[in-house]
Coordinates of C-alpha atoms in Angstrom, one line a residue:
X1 CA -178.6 -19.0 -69.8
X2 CA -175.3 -21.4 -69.4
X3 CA -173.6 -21.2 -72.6
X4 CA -171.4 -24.5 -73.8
X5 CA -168.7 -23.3 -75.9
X6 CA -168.0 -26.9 -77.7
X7 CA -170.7 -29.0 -79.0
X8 CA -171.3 -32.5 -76.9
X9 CA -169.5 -35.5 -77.9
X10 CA -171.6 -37.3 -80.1
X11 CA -172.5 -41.5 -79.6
X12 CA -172.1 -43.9 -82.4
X13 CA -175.3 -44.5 -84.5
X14 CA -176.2 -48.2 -84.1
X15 CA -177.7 -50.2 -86.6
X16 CA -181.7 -50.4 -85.4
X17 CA -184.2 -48.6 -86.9
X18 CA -186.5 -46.2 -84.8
X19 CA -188.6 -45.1 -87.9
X20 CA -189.2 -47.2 -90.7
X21 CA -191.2 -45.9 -93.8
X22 CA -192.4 -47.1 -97.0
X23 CA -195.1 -45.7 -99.3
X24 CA -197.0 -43.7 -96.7
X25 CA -199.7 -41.4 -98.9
X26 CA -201.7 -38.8 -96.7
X27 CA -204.1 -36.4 -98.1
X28 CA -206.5 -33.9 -96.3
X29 CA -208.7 -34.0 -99.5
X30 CA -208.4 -36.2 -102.9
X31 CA -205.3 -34.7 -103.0
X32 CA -202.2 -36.2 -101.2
X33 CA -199.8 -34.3 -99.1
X34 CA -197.6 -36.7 -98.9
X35 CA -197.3 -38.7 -101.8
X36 CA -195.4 -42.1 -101.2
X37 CA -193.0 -41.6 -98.5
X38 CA -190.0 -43.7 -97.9
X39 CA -187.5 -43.0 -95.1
X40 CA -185.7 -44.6 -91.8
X41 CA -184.6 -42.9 -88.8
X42 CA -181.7 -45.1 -87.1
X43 CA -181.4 -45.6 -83.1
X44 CA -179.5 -43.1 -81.9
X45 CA -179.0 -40.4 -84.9
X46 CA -180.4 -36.9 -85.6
X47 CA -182.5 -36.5 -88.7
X48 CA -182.9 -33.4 -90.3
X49 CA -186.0 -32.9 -92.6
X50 CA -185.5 -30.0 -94.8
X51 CA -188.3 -28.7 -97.5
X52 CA -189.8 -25.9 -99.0
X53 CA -193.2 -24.8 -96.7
X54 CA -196.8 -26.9 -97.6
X55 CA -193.7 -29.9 -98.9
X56 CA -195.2 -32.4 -95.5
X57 CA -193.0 -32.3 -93.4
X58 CA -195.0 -31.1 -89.9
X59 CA -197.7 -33.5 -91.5
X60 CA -195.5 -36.1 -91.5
X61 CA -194.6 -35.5 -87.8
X62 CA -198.1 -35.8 -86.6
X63 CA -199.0 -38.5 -88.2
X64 CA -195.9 -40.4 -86.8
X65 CA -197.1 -39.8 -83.1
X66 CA -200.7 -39.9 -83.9
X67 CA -201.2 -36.3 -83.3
X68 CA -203.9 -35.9 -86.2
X69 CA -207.0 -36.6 -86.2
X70 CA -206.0 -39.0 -89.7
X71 CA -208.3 -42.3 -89.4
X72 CA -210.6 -41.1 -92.1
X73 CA -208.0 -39.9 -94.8
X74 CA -205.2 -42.6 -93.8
X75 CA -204.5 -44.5 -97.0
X76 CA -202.3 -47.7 -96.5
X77 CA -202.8 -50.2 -98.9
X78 CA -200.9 -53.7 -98.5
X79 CA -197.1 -52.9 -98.3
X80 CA -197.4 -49.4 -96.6
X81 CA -195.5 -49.5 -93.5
X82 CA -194.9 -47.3 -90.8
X83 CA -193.7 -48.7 -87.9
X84 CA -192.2 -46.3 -84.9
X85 CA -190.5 -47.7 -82.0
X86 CA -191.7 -51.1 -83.3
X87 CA -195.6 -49.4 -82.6
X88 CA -198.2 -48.7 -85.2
X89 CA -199.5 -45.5 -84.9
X90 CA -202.9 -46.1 -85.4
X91 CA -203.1 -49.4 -83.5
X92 CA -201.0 -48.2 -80.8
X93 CA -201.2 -44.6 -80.6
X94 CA -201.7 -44.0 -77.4
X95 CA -198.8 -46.5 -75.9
X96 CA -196.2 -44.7 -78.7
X97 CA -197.5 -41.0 -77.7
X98 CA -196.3 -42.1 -74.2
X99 CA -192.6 -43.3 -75.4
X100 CA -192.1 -39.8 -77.3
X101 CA -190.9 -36.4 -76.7
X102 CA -193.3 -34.3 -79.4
X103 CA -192.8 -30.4 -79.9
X104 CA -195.5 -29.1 -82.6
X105 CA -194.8 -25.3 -84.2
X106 CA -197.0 -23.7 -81.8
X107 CA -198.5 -24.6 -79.1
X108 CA -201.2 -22.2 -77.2
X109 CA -201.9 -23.2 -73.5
X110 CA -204.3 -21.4 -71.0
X111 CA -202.4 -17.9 -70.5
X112 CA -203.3 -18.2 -66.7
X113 CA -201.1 -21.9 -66.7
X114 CA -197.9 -21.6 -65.2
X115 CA -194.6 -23.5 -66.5
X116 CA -195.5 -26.6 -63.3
X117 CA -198.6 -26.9 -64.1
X118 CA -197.6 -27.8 -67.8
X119 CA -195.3 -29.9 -66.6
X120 CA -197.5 -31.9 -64.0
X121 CA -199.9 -32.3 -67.2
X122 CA -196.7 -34.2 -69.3
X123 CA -195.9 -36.0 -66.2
X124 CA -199.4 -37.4 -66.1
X125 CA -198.7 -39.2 -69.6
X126 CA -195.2 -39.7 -69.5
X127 CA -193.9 -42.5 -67.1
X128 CA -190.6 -41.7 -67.9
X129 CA -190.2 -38.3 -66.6
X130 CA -187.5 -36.6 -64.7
X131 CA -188.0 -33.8 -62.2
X132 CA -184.3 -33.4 -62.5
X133 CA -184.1 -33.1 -65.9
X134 CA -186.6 -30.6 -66.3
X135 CA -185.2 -28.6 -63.4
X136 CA -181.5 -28.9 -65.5
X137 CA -183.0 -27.7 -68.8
X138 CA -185.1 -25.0 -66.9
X139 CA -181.6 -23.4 -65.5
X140 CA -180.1 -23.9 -68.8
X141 CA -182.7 -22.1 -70.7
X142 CA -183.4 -19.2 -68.2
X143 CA -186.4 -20.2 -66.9
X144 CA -188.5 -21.3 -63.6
X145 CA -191.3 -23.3 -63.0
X146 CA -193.4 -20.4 -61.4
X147 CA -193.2 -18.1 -64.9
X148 CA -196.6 -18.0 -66.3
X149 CA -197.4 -18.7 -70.3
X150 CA -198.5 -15.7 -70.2
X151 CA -195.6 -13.7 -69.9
X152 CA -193.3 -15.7 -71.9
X153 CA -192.0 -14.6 -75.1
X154 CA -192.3 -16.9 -78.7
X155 CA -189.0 -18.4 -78.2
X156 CA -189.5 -18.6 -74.2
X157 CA -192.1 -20.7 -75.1
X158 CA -190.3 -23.1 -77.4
X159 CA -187.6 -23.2 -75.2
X160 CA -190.4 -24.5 -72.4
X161 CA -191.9 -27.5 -75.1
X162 CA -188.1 -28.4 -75.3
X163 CA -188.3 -28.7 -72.1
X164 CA -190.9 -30.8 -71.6
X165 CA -190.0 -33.5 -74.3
X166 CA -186.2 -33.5 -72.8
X167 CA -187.3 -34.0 -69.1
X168 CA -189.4 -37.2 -70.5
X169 CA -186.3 -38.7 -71.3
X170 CA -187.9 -40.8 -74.4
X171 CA -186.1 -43.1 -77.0
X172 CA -187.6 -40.8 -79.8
X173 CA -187.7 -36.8 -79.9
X174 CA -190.5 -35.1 -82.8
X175 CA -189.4 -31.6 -83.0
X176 CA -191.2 -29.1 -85.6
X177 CA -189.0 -25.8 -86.1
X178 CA -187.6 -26.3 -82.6
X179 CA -185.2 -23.3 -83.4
X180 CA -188.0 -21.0 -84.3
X181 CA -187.8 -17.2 -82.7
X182 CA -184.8 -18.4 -80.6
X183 CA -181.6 -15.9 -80.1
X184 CA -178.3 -17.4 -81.0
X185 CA -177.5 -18.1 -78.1
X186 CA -180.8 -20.0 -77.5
X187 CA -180.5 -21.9 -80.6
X188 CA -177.1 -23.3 -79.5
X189 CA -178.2 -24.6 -76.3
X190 CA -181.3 -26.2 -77.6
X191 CA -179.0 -27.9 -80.3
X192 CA -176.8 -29.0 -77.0
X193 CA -179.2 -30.2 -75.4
X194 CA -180.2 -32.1 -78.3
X195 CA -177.1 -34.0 -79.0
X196 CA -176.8 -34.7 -75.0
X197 CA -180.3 -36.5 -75.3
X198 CA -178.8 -38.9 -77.7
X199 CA -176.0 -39.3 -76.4
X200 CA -177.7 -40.5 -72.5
X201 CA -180.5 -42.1 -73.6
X202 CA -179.5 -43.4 -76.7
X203 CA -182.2 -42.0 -78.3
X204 CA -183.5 -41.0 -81.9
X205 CA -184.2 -37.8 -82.9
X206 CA -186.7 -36.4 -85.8
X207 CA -186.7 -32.5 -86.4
X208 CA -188.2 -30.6 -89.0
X209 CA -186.5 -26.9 -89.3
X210 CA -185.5 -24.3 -91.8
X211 CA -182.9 -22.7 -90.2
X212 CA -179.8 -24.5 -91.9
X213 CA -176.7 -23.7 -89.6
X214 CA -178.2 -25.1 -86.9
X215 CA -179.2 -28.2 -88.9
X216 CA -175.5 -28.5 -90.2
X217 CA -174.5 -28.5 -86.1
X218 CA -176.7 -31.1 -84.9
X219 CA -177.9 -33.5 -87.6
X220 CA -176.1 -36.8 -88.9
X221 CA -178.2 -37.0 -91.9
X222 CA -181.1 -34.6 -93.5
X223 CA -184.0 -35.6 -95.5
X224 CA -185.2 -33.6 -98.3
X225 CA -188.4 -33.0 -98.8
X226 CA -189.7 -32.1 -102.7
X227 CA -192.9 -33.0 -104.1
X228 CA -194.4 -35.0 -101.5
X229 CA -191.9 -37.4 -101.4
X230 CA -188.5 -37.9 -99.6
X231 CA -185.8 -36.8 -102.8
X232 CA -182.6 -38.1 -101.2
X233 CA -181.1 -38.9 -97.9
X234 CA -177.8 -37.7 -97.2
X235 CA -175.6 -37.7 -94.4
X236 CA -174.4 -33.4 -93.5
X237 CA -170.7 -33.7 -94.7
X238 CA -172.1 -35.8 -98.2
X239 CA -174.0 -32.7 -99.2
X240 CA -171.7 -30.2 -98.1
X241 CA -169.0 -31.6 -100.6
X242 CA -171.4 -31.0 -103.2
X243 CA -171.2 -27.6 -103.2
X244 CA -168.1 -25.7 -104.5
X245 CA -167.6 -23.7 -101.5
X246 CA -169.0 -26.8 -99.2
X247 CA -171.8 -24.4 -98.6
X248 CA -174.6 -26.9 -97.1
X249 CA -177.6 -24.5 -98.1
X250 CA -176.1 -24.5 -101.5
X251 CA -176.5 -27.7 -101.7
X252 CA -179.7 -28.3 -100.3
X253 CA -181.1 -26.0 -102.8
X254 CA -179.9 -27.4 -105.8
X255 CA -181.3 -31.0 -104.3
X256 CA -184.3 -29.4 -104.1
X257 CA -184.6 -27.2 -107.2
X258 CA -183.7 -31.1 -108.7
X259 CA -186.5 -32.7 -107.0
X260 CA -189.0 -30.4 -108.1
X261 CA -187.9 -30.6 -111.5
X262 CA -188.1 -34.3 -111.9

């Protein structure tokens, strides 16, 4: 693996909106998941959504690209809006799957698939792809395009999915615990490679994670999620002077402790 030893320089966040959010309900059953959520992802910023586990927030994700199976349990009376990359994702779904860079939690391909042959599949659906990206972020993370699934480790894997959504190049990355069984070293490339994504392509990026250092590296702003709903949005350095010892899990806790209260 190349380590970086300084983070990338980071672009301006401009003024568009790659997300925009209000009032989306989503329930499985009678009951809703996400109860009435409001948020908006600018062009060319890293979002952070932080929550306790079962608060929405991989839901959220896959509904954003369409990934779920949702028609039957969508609720979106008059006024709901979600709009992503100026795409429904219900009407559009397949046009917006093919502008975004999506990583789920887990992903399990055919053991016998090899690293290309994963990649010739995303290439397929992605008109934006870049052999030369995904042969820089390969080298970066330690890996070839002959390794087999098989053989790779939890965070190998992750490090792969990474992979794939950065060599598509696309306006707007979906990342669900995209730090998840990575080494420190690991975690600090992948957060890199994030902010060099931006950075190029001008893109957007959405990531859901619990591990909080690496949030406070790479994020402009975090959501918290409590009680279905989106509690605050706050940029990194707003809730880190919250705390007394600028402590940013601190902070997030009391947030949420708040939120769940209310």
């Amino acid at each position: 693996m190349t380590m970086a030893t300084e983070a990338p320089a980071r672009a301006e966040v401009g003024a568009e909106t790659a997300v925009k959010i209000r009032g989306l309900r989503f329930g499985w059953t009678r009951k809703d998941v996400l109860k009435g959520v409001d948020l908006d992802v600018q062009v060319g910023e890293i979002m952070a959504l932080v929550g306790a586990n079962g608060a929405g927030k991989s839901t959220l994700l896959s509904l954003l690209c369409g990934a779920e199976p949702y028609r039957p349990f969508w609720r979106r009376p008059k006024g709901v809006i979600v709009d992503v990359l100026g795409l429904d994702p219900v009407r559009n779904g397949h046009e917006l799957r093919s502008k975004i860079g999506y990583v789920p939690d887990r992903t399990e391909l055919p053991k016998w698939m090899k690293i290309r042959d994963h990649f010739r599949l995303v290439k397929a659906l992605h008109p934006r792809w870049e052999d030369r990206e995904a042969a820089r972020f390969l080298e970066r993370f330690g890996l070839n395009e002959s390794m087999r699934y098989a053989d790779l480790s939890k965070g190998q894997r992750m490090l792969e999915n990474v992979t794939a959504a950065l060599a598509v190049r696309p306006p707007l990355l979906l990342l669900d615990e995209p730090f998840s069984g990575l080494d420190p070293v690991a975690r600090r490339l992948v957060t890199d490679g994030l902010i060099e994504h931006m950075c190029e392509n001008r893109a957007s990026v959405l990531l859901v994670s619990h591990s909080i250092a690496d949030v406070e590296r790479c994020a402009d702003r975090v959501a918290l999620f409590a009680g279905g709903r989106v509690a605050e949005v706050a940029s990194v350095d707003e809730l880190r002077g919250r705390s007394e010892h600028g402590d940013l899990e601190d902070a997030l806790v009391a947030v949420a402790l708040d939120g769940r209260a209310a």
